[in-house]
Amino acid sequence: MKNVPFFENPITRVQFPLWRGRLILIMMLVGVCILLGRAVYLQGINREFLQEQGGKRYERTLTLPANRGKIYDRNDVVVAASVPAKGVWVNPEQAKAASPEQIKALAELLEIEPAVLKKRLTEEGRTFVYLRRQVPLDKAREVAMLKVPGVYQISEMRRIYPEGELLAHVIGFTDLDGNGQEGVELSFDSVLSGTPGSRQVLRDRLGRIVEDIRDVHKPTDGSDLRLSIDTRVQFLVYQALEHAVRQNKAKSASAVVVDARSGEILALANYPSFDPNDRSELHGDKIRNRILTDTFEPGSILKPFTMALALEMGRINLQTRINTENGEYQYQGHRIRDVSRSSALDPVGILTKSSNIGMVKISEKLTAQEMWSQFTELGFGQSPSIGLPGAAPGRLRAWERWRPIEKATMAYGYGISASLLQIARAYTAFARNGDMVNLTLIKREGSPATVPVFPAELSRQMRTMLESAAGPDGAKLASVQGYRVAGKSGTARKIVNGGYSQSQYRSSFVGFAPASDPRIVVAVTVDEPNAGHYYGGRVAAPVFAEITGRTLRMLGVKPDAPFESEVLASNAVEVLR
Amino acid sequence: MGRAVFVMSLLLMLSAISLVTARYQSRHLYNLNEQLHAQAVDLNVEWRHLQLERAELARNARVDEIARNTLKMVPIQPSRTLYIPLPAESGNESGKEGVRP
């Protein structure tokens, strides 16, 4: 047993036939060939299909929602913001397993009638039915706790307006998918809405994201918007309007407050208003922003412009006395009346007494073309570009087709129509030094664009005249303690069925203050006052006074009129020390 | 020769292990990033909520109501206000003596 290796153990030495070895070799080769072939098939020929299928199992493309921009007022108070919410939906096929108690609890949480909910849960042939959208997160959590089979939630955004009805007409509202529908939300939709992003990711067995496959497309959030509105002023304006509508049993009231220096709109309110947070209210008459969309024949509040034109052209001067025919005058077959029965008045008297006859006489000294270009320069007949949808242009017919009586009535504000905003803007020409400022709803940086209309000296004269028109002989209810105010009241008959109504009026007052150095222009209109009074000086002037006084005090404007002080200065100085 | 193979295989092993570690760490960090990101989103949402809540609490109508009814405050009137001109440009205390009613 020497030198015998273990594999040459004679006991194990068995002779195998040669073919067995060959067979094994061939089988192994065939096996390798099959494997190779399969590999080629999977990796080469069928590759795309398999990659796609694999991708479906672990890859996900996620959309990254962009946040809609917030809206602030001029003092950085949030007036509109989006917060996440849930849309609750159901797959009726799977919801069949829900127990009656679950359905009852769900109906209660979602505030749906149980019968209605049951119907929706059993809708045949559908796999996706919304139950309620924009459910707040805490409520959505409770819904999830119920674990109703077939009820799912998707992420949504909900727009919230903390100021509610106060700013509803300015801000407007969005639809359920966050697209602007009205107001600033609509006109600045492209600024506010962002671009959603996307990312492709790998998920593990538990659905956790483990890796980004490609570069992430980041969502771009919408930009925030800063309005020129001051919510404090807006509130006091709204309060004054609400009070005016109640007291005068009026149909509606609107007012706008403009910063005379910058052209920024500090407040723009209508009453009645609506709550943009309550979707059931978003229809009908109330959502119309009357200040912009409703045009009306302004009446007497237009008189100062014709007066200014006549003064500018030198057709009259401040001393010219005009025969006002004791309050009744036949002109072109029409009878024109004055409330005050004066025999003759100078320009200041005509504005103070609001004499229609005086204005007709003045219009005779002007040509239709002159008046038309004046009105056009003041922006009448053109939509104001203010950044809100639905701004109406008003009506100013071409001067070639004016009949003489139309020219006469236009001098005192009939036969021409304008929106309250257009009138407020035109008045900035008086409040400033003859240049009319472009209005904006967005907080303004830098100086505003202006349109020169009158010489500065004339504008100063007009201020004095308008101050007297809002003084003791004119609309004295417009006076404000501590401030000199200037302005003009107007009472216009409404057009009903093509004729002037004898019972429906629109009372307005437009003015500015402090008269020594105007800071704000305030325009107020009350539609169809029905509590006995309808004169602008009686109905709209007190509203103007309240808004003007409170706004000026809020802005900290120094009083320019003398007043009796109830506090002793010397005592106060002691206190200060 | 044998030694070279040994060193090489050792290096190979090391590189393989470091690859696995790097991969593990990358996933770990990725997860952390994800979590922090989600936290940032949550905080942003909370901030929005708080901002809205503040706006709701500071709503003018509410402030007005409380001021009038609970605190019994009255609107300011010029007659009850003391107007103090801004101190002169020198900014000294004597500027306050120019008080006028």
XYZ file of C-alpha atoms in Angstrom, chain A residues 67-68 70 72 76 78 81-84 160 162-163 199 201 209-212 231-232 235 239 481-483 550 553 557-559 563-567 569 572-573 576-577, chain B residues 23 26-27 30-31 34 37 44-45 47-49 51-52 54-56 58-62 64-65 68 75-85 96-97 99-101:
82
model
C -48.698 77.196 -2.689
C -50.917 80.022 -3.849
C -50.888 85.132 0.280
C -51.664 91.150 2.602
C -48.954 93.309 6.421
C -53.043 88.647 6.063
C -54.095 82.611 2.664
C -54.220 78.977 1.627
C -54.070 76.148 4.127
C -54.058 72.412 3.414
C -59.264 81.391 3.919
C -60.035 86.184 7.750
C -61.656 89.547 7.068
C -40.192 64.377 -8.656
C -38.731 58.580 -6.662
C -39.372 57.161 -0.440
C -35.757 55.988 -0.602
C -34.247 57.768 -3.545
C -34.790 60.369 -6.220
C -58.110 97.096 6.625
C -58.662 99.568 9.463
C -63.574 98.471 8.353
C -69.351 100.108 9.158
C -64.649 118.413 13.601
C -61.103 119.674 13.289
C -60.746 119.338 9.538
C -62.321 108.674 11.220
C -57.731 110.640 12.638
C -53.386 113.842 9.945
C -53.025 117.135 11.781
C -56.294 119.097 12.046
C -61.863 123.642 17.254
C -62.587 123.943 20.946
C -60.219 121.794 22.928
C -61.477 120.063 26.050
C -58.024 119.137 27.293
C -52.325 121.723 27.148
C -50.825 117.380 29.453
C -47.292 118.703 29.196
C -45.682 114.013 29.365
C -42.793 114.947 31.595
C -25.064 53.373 -0.120
C -26.819 57.889 1.483
C -30.205 56.310 2.059
C -31.833 60.910 2.249
C -34.443 59.743 4.715
C -37.048 63.796 3.644
C -38.405 68.514 4.548
C -44.998 76.322 7.135
C -48.579 75.121 7.356
C -47.263 79.266 10.473
C -50.028 79.941 7.981
C -52.572 78.756 10.511
C -50.996 83.909 10.876
C -54.653 83.364 10.045
C -53.777 86.179 14.514
C -55.659 87.880 11.688
C -58.873 86.416 13.055
C -57.093 91.056 15.394
C -60.067 91.374 13.066
C -61.259 94.974 13.075
C -64.859 94.045 13.780
C -63.768 92.096 16.865
C -64.161 97.404 17.590
C -66.681 95.292 19.467
C -66.788 99.668 22.545
C -63.894 107.215 19.375
C -61.177 109.849 19.361
C -62.251 113.432 18.773
C -59.885 116.275 17.934
C -61.369 118.214 20.856
C -60.155 115.544 23.254
C -56.795 115.098 21.576
C -53.558 116.865 22.312
C -51.512 117.504 19.191
C -47.785 117.629 19.729
C -45.577 118.882 16.898
C -41.803 119.100 23.361
C -42.437 122.556 24.727
C -47.221 121.886 22.465
C -50.374 123.344 21.060
C -53.898 122.225 21.697
